[in-house]
Every structure is written in structure tokens, then in C-alpha cells.
PDB file of C-alpha atoms in Angstrom:
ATOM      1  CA  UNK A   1       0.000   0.000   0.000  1.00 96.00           C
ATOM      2  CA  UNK A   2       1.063   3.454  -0.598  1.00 98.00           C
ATOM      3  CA  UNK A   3      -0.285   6.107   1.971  1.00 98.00           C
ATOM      4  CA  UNK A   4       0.033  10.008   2.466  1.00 98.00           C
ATOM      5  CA  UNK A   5       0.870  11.795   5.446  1.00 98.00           C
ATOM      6  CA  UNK A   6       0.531  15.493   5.926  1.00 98.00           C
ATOM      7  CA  UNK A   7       0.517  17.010   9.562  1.00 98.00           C
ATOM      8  CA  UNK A   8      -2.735  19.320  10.391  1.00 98.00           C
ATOM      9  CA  UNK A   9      -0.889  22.063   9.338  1.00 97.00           C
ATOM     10  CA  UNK A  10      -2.196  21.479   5.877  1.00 98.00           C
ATOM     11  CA  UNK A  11      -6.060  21.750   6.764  1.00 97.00           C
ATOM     12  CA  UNK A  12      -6.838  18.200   5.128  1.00 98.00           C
ATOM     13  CA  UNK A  13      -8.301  15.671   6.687  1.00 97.00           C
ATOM     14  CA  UNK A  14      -9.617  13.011   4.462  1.00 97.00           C
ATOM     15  CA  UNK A  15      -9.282   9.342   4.128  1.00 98.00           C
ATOM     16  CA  UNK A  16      -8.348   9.345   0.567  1.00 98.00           C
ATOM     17  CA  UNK A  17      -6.658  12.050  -1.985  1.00 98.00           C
ATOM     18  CA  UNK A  18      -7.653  11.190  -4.964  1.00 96.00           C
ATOM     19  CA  UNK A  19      -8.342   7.330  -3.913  1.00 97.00           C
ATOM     20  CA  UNK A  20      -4.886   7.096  -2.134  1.00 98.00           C
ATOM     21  CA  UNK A  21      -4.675   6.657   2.010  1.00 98.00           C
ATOM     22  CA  UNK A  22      -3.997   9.492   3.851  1.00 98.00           C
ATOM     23  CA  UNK A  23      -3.680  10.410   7.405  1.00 98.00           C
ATOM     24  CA  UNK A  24      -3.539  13.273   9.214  1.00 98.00           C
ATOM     25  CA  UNK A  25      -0.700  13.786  12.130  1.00 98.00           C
ATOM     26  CA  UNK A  26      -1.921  16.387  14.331  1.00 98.00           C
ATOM     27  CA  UNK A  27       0.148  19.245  15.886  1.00 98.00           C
ATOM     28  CA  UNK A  28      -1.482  20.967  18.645  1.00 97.00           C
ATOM     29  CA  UNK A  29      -2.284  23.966  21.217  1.00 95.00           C
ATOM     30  CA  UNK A  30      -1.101  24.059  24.694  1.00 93.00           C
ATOM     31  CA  UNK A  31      -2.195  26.147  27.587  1.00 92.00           C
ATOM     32  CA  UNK A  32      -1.699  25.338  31.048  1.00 88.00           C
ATOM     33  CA  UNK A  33      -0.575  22.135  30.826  1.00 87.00           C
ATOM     34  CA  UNK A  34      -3.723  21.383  28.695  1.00 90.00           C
ATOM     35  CA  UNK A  35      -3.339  19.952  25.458  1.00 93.00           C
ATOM     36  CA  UNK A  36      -5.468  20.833  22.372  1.00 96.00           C
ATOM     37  CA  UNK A  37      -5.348  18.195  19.478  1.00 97.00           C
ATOM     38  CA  UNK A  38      -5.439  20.112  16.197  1.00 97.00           C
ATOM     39  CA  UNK A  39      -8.345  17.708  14.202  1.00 97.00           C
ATOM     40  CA  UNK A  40     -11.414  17.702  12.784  1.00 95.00           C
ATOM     41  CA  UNK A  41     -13.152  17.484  15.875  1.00 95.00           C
ATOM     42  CA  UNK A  42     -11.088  20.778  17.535  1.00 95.00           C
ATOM     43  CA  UNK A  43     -14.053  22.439  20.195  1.00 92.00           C
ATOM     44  CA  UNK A  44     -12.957  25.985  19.339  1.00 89.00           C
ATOM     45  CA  UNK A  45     -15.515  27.318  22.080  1.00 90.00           C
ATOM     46  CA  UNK A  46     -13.930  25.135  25.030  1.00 89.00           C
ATOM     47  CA  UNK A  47     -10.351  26.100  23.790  1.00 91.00           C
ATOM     48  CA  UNK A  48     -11.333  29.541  24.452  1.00 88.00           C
ATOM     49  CA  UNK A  49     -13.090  29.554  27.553  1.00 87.00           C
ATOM     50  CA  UNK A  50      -9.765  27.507  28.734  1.00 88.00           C
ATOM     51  CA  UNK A  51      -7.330  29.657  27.274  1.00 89.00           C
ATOM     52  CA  UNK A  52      -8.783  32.911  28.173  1.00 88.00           C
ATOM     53  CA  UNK A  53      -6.079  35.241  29.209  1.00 87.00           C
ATOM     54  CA  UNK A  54      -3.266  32.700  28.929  1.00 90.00           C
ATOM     55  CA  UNK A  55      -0.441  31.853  27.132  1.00 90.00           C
ATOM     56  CA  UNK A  56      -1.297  30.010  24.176  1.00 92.00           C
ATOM     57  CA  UNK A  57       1.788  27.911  23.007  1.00 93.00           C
ATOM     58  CA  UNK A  58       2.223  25.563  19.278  1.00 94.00           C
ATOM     59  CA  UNK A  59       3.936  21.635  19.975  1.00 95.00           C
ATOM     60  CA  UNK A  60       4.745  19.695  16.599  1.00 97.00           C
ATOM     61  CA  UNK A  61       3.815  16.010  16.652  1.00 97.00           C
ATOM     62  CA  UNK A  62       5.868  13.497  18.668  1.00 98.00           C
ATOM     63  CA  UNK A  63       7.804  10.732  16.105  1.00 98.00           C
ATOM     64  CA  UNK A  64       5.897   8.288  17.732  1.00 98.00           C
ATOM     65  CA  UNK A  65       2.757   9.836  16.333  1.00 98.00           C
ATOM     66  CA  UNK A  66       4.428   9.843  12.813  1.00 98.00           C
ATOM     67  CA  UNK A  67       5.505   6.154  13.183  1.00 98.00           C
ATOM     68  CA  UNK A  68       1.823   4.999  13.969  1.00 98.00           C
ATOM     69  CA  UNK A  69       1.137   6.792  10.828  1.00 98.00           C
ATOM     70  CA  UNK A  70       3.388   5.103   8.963  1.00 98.00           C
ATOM     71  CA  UNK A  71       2.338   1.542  10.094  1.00 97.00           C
ATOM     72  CA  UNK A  72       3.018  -1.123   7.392  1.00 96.00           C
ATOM     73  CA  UNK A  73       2.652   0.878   4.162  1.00 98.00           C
ATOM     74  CA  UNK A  74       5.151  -0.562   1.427  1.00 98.00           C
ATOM     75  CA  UNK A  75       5.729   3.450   0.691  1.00 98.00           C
ATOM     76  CA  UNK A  76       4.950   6.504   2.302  1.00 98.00           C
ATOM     77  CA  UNK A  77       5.167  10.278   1.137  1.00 98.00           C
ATOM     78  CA  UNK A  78       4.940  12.812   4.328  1.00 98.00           C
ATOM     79  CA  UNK A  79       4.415  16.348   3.673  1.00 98.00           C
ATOM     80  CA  UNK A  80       5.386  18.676   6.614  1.00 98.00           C
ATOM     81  CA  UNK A  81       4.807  22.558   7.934  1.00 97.00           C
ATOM     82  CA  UNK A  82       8.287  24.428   7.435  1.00 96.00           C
ATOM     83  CA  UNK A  83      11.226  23.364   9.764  1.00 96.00           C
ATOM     84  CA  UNK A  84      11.617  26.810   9.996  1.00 93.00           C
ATOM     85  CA  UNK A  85       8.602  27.172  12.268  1.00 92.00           C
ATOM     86  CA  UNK A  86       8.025  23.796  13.634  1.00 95.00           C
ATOM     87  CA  UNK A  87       9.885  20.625  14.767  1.00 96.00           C
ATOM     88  CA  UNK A  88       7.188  18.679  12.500  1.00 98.00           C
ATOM     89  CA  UNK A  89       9.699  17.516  10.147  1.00 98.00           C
ATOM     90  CA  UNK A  90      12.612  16.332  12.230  1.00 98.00           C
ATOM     91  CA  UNK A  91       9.912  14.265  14.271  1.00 98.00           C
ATOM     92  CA  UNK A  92       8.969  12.629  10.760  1.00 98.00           C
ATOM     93  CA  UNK A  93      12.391  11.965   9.818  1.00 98.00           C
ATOM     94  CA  UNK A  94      13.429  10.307  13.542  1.00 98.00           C
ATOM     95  CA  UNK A  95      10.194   8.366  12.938  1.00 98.00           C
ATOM     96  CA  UNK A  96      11.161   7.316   9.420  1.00 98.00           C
ATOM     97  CA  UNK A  97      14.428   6.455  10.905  1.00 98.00           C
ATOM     98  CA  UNK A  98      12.395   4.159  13.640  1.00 98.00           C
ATOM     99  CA  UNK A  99      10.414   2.729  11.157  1.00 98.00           C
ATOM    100  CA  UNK A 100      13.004   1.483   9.105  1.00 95.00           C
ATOM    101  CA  UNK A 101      14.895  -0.220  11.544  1.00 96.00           C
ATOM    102  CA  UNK A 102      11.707  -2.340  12.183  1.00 95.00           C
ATOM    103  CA  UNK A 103      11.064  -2.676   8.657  1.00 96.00           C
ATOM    104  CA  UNK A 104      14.110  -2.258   6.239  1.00 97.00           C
ATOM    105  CA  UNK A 105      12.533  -2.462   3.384  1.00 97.00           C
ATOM    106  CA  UNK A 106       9.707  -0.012   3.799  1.00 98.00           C
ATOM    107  CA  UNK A 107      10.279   3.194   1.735  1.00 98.00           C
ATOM    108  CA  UNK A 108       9.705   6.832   3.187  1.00 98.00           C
ATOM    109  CA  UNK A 109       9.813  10.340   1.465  1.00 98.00           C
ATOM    110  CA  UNK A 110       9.820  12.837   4.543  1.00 98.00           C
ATOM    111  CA  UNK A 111       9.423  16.244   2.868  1.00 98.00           C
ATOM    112  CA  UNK A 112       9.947  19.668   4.622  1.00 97.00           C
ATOM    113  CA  UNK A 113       7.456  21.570   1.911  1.00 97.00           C
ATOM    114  CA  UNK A 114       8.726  24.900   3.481  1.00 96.00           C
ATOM    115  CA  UNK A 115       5.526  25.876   3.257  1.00 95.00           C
ATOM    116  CA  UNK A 116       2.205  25.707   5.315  1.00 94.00           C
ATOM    117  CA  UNK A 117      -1.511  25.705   5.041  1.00 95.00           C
ATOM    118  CA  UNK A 118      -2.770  25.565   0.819  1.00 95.00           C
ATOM    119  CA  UNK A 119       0.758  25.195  -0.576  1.00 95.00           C
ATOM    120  CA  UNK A 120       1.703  22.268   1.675  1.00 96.00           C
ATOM    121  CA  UNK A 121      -2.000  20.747   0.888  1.00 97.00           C
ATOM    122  CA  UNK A 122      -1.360  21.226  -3.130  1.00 97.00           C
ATOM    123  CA  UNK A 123       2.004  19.365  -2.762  1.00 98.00           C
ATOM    124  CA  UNK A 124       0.520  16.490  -1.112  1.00 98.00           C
ATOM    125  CA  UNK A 125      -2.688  16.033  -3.640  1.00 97.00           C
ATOM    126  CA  UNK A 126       0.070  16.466  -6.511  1.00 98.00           C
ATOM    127  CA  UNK A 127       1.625  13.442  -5.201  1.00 98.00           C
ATOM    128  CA  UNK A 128      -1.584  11.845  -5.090  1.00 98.00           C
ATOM    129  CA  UNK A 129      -2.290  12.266  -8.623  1.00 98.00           C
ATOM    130  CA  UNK A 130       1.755  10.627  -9.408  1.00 98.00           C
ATOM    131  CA  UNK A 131      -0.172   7.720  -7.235  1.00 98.00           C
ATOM    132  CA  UNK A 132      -2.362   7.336  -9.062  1.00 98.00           C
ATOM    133  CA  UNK A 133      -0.738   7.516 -12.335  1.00 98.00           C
ATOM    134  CA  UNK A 134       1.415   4.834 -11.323  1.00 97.00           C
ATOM    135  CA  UNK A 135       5.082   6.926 -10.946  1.00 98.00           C
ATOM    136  CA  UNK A 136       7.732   4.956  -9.461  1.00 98.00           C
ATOM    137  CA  UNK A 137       8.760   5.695  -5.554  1.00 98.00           C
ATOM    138  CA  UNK A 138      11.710   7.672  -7.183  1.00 98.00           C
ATOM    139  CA  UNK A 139       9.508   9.384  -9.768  1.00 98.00           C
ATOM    140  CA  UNK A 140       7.569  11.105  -7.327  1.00 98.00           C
ATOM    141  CA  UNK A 141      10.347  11.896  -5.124  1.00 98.00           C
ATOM    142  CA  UNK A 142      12.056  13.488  -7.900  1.00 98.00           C
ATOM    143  CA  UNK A 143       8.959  15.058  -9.526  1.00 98.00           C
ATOM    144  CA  UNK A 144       7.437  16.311  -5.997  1.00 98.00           C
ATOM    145  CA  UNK A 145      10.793  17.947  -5.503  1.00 97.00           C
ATOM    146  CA  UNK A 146      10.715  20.441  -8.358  1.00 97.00           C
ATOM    147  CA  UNK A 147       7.155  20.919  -8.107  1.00 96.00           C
ATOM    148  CA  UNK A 148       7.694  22.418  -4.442  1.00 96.00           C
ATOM    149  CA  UNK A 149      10.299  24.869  -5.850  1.00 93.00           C
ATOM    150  CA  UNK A 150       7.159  26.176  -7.889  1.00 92.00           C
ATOM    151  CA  UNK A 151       4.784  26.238  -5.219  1.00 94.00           C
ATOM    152  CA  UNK A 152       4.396  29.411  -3.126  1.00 94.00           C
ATOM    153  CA  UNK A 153       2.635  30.670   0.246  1.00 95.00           C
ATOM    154  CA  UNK A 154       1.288  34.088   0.819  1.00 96.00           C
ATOM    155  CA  UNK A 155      -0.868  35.321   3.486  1.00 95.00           C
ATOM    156  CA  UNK A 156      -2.510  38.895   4.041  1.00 93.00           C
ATOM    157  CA  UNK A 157      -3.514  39.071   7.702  1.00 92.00           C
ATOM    158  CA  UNK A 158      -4.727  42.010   9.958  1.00 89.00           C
ATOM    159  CA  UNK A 159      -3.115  40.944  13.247  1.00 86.00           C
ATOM    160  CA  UNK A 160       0.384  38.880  13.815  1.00 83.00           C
ATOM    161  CA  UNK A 161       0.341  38.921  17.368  1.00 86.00           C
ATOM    162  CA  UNK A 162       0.168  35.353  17.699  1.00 85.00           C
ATOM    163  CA  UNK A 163       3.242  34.821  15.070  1.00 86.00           C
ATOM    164  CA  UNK A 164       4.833  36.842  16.809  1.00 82.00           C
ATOM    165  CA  UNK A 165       4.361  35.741  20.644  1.00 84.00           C
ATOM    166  CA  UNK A 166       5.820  32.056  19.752  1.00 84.00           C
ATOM    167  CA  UNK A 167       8.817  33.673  18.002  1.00 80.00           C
ATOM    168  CA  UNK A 168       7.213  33.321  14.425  1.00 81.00           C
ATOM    169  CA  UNK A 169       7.067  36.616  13.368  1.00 77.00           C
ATOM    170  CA  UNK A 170       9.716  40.031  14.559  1.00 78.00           C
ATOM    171  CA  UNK A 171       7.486  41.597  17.216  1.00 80.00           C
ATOM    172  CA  UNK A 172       7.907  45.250  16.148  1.00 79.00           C
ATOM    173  CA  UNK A 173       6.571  44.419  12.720  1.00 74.00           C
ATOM    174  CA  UNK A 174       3.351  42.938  14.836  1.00 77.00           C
ATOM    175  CA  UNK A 175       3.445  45.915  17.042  1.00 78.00           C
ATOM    176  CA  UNK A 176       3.787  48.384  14.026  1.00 71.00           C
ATOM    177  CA  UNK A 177       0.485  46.711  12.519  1.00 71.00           C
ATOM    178  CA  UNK A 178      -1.527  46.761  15.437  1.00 73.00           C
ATOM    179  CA  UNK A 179      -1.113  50.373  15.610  1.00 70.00           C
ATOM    180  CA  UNK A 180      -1.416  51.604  12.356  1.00 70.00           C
ATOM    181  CA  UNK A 181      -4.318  49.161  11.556  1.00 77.00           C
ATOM    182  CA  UNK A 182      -3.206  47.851   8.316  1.00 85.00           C
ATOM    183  CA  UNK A 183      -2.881  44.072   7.047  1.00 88.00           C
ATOM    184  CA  UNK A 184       0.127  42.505   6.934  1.00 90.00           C
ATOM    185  CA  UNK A 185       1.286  40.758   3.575  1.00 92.00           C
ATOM    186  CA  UNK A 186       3.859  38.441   3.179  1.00 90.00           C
ATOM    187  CA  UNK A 187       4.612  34.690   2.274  1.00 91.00           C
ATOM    188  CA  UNK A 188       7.003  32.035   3.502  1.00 91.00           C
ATOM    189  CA  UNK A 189      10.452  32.631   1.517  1.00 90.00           C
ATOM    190  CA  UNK A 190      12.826  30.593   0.024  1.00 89.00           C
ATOM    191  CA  UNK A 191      14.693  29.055   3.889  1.00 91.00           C
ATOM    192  CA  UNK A 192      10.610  28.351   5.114  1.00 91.00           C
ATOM    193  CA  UNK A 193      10.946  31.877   7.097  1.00 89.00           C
ATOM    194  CA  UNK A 194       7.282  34.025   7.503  1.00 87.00           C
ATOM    195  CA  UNK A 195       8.553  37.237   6.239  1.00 88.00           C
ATOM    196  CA  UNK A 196       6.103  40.324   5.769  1.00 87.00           C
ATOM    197  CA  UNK A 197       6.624  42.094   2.281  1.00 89.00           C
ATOM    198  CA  UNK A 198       4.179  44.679   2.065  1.00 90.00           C
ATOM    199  CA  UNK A 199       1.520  46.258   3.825  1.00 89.00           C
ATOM    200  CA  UNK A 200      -2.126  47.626   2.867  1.00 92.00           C
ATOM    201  CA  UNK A 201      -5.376  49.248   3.960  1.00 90.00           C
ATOM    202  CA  UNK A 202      -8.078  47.929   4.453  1.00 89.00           C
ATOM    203  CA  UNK A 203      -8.942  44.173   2.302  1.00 91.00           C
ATOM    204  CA  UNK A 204      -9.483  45.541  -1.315  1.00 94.00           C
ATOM    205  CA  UNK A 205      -5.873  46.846  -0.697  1.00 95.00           C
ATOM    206  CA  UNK A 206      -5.443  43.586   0.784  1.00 94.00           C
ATOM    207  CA  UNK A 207      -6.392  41.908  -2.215  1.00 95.00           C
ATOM    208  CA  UNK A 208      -4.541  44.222  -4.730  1.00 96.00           C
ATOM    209  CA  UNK A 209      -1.256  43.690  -2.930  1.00 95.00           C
ATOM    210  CA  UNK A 210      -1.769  39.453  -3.402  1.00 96.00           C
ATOM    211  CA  UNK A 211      -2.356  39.723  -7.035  1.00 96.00           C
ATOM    212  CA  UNK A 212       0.903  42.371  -7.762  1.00 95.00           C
ATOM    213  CA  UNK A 213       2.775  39.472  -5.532  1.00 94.00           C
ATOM    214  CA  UNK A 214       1.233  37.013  -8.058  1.00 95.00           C
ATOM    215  CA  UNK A 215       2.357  38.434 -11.016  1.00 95.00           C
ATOM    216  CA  UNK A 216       6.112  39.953  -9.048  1.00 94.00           C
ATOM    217  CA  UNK A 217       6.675  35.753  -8.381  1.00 93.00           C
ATOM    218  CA  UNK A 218       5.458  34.872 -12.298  1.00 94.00           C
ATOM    219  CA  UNK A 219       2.515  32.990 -11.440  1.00 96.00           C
ATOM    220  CA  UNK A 220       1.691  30.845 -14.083  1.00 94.00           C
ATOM    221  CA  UNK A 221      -2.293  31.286 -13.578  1.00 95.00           C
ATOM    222  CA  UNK A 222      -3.026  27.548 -13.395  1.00 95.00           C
ATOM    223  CA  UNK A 223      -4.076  26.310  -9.608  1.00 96.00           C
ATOM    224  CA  UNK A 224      -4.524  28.871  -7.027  1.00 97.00           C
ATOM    225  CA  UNK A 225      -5.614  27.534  -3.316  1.00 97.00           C
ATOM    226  CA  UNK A 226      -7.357  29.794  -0.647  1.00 97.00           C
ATOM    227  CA  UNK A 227      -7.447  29.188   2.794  1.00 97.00           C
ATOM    228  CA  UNK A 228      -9.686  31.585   5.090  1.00 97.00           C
ATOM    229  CA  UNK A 229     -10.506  32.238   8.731  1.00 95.00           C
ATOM    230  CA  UNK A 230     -13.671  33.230   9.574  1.00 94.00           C
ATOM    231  CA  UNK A 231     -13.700  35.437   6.805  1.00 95.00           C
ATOM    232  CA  UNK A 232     -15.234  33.358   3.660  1.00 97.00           C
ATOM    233  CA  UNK A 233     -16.505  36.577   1.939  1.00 96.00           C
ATOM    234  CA  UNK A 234     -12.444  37.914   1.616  1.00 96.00           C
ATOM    235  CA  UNK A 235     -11.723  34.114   0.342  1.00 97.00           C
ATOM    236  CA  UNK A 236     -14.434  34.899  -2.473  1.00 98.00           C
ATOM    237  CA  UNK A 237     -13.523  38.200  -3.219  1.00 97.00           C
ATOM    238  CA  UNK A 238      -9.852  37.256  -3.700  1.00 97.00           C
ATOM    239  CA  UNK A 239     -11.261  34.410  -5.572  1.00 98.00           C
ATOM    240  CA  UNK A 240     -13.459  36.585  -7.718  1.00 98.00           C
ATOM    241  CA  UNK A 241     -10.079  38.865  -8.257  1.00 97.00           C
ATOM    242  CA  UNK A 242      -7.836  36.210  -9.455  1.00 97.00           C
ATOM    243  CA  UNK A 243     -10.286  34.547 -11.517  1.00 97.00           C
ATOM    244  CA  UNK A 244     -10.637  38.057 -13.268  1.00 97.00           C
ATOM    245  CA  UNK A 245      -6.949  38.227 -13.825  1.00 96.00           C
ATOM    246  CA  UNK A 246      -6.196  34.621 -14.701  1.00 97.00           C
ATOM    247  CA  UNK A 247      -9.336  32.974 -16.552  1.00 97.00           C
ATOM    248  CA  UNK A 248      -8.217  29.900 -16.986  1.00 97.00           C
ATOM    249  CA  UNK A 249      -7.200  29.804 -13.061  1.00 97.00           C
ATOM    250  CA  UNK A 250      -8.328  26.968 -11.150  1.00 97.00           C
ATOM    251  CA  UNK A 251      -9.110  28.494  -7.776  1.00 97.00           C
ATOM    252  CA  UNK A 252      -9.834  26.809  -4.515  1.00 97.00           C
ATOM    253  CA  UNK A 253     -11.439  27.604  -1.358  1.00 97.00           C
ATOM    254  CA  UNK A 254     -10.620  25.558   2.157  1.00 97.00           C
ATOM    255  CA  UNK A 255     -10.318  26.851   5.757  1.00 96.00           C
ATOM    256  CA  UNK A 256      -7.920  27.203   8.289  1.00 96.00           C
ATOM    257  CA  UNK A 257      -8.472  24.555  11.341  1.00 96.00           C
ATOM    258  CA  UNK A 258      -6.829  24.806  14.938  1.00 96.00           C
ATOM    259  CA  UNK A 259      -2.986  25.646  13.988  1.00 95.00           C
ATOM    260  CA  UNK A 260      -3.387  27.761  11.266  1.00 96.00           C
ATOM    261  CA  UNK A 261      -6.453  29.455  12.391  1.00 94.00           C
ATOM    262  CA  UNK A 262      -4.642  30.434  15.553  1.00 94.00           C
ATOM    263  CA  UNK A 263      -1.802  32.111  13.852  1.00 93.00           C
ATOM    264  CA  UNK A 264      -3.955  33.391  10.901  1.00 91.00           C
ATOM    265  CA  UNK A 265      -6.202  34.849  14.001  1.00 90.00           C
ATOM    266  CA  UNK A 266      -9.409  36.689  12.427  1.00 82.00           C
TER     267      UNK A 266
END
């Protein structure tokens, strides 16, 4: 069997991608010494009657977590947040590590996507589809490689102050925002790093700062992936934008669960 593995980081949560096993390998929230699983079934309400007024802290999976995953698959393709913001991917590679001393001949692809959120999700249905279209182990290594050179992560967000409490973010920048009431725009660069890159007014300015990123980075107009929080009216305006710009664009909408939506705040 050949399975997929992303960690909750990527907002996807199926069974299958495209007919091929995946799992989901939850990070999580801590507060208090309480530990909130990031899943499906995340009770956003009790999180924040719990955490009110306390210090909200990210924890990447453990390796064992990753090495249930794994199981007894013959291959297995794991897609991770950045390893510049999380220890996600060195727990997958000590569990791949684990895994193959118990089973030698078991093949594992451990990728740090560098990315989070849409971008990692794209990377991980992309190797779905080489699945599916029966691609050697080493063909989709190789092919899911270059493709996440290509594939991109940009966020426009009113509020960093939870990037920036857990060290994600430089806390003047968040500071700077907060006061002068503007969105923050920026993307995860080349190293994995959240860097901001421009700043707007208001989300039409929002908006019009994505799309002059788009074209800066030579988008080439084909799949475009939007994930929201709480706000699915800006995830079909920017829709509505692109699709004006790019015709042709296929454009998705998902949403942000625990991880995401607590650094993406409102």
C-alpha cells in the first residue's frame, strides 16, 4: 500500500486524496498544561473559555505519532509545515528512521514543503495524482521535488500577534500593525521563514497587494488555493479577483483549522 501523510498544518483531513490513504498527524495547542489536538473534531468554544487570558503555546507532533502513521505501508510520502517554524519535520524523519529499523525495506519520502496551510496541501494532492498515475517511488520523489520549488505561500492578515508571541514573526513588525491598523502581507520565503513584504489598507488593498505578488513571483495562472478564517466573503472576493486576472485559473477555497487558524487569528 502506498499512503500520504501530511501534519494538520495542511487543513486536510480526508481518508483518501484522490483514492490514495492518507492520514492526518496532528500538531497541537497548549495552555496550562492542557493539550489541544489540532483535528477535525477541535471544540474551538472550550479552547477559548480555557485559554482565556493565557499563554497560548504551538507543539509539533511526537515521532511516535508519525511512526503509527506510517504503520506497514510498502511506501509513504509525508508532507510537513516548514522546519523553519516547527519541529514537525525532524519528528517525521526520527520516525522514518524508527520505522526502518523495524522494517528495512519499507520506503519513506519525509518532505519539509517549506511551506504551510494551501501550498503544503497542493504538494501532497500532486503526489496523489503521481499515485495514481502509477510513478515509481523515485519518480515522485524526484517530480514532488521540483514541483515544491514552484509552489508558493502568501498570506494577508490584519493581526500577527500570535506569530509573533511564539517567536514566528519580529514583534515590532506585529506591534507596528496593530497600531497603524493595516494588514500585513507576506509569504514564507525561500529558507521556510514568515517574512512580511508589504503592507495595505483595508482588504481591497489587501487583495490588490496578493495579485501584484502574483504576477512579481510569475505565477503561471493555473491552480490557485485559498485558505480563510472566519472570513469566507475575503476568500471569495480574492477568488473573484484572481479569476478576473487569470481565466483559466483553477481556484480553490478551504479553511484554516486549529494551527493555522490560531496564527492566521481573524
Amino acid at each position: 500500500m502506498r499512503k500520504i501523510i501530511t501534519d494538520s498544518a495542511a487543513n486536510l483531513f480526508a481518508d483518501q486524496i484522490n483514492g490514495v490513504p492518507h492520514q492526518s498527524v496532528a500538531l497541537s495547542l497548549t495552555s496550562g498544561g492542557q493539550r489541544f489536538a489540532d483535528t477535525p473534531d477541535f471544540d474551538r468554544g472550550a479552547f477559548a473559555v480555557f485559554t482565556a487570558g493565557k499563554v497560548i503555546k504551538t507543539a509539533c507532533p511526537s515521532a511516535e505519532q508519525y511512526l503509527a502513521a506510517y504503520g506497514r505501508a510498502t511506501e509513504v510520502f509525508v508532507f510537513t509545515i516548514s522546519a523553519a517554524t516547527s519541529g514537525s519535520y525532524n519528528a517525521a524523519r526520527l520516525a522514518q528512521s524508527m520505522a526502518q529499523e523495524i522494517r528495512p525495506e519499507q520506503k519513506i519520502a519525509v518532505f519539509d514543503t517549506k511551506v504551510a496551510g494551501p501550498a503544503q496541501r497542493m504538494l501532497a494532492q500532486e503526489a496523489s495524482k503521481l499515485i495514481q498515475a502509477g510513478a515509481s517511488f523515485t519518480e515522485i520523489v524526484t517530480q514532488i521535488t521540483a514541483v515544491s520549488q514552484q509552489t508558493k505561500v502568501f498570506f494577508a492578515l490584519k493581526t500577527l500577534n500570535n506569530l509573533a508571541n511564539n517567536g514566528r514573526i519580529n514583534k515590532a513588525v506585529a506591534k507596528l500593525a496593530q497600531v497603524l491598523k493595516i494588514n500585513v502581507i507576506g509569504w514564507a520565503d525561500e529558507q521556510g521563514e514568515v517574512q512580511p513584504l508589504a503592507k495595505a489598507r483595508g482588504e481591497k488593498g489587501a487583495r490588490k497587494a496578493l495579485l501584484q505578488l502574483l504576477a512579481e513571483h510569475n505565477f503561471d495562472g493555473q491552480r490557485f488555493v485559498i485558505d480563510h478564517a472566519d472570513n469566507l466573503a475575503g476568500a471569495l472576493a480574492l477568488q473573484a479577483a484572481v479569476k478576473a486576472q487569470y481565466p483559466t485559473c483553477q481556484v480553490e477555497i478551504g479553511a484554516c483549522n486549529a494551527l493555522c487558524r490560531f496564527y492566521a487569528e481573524q
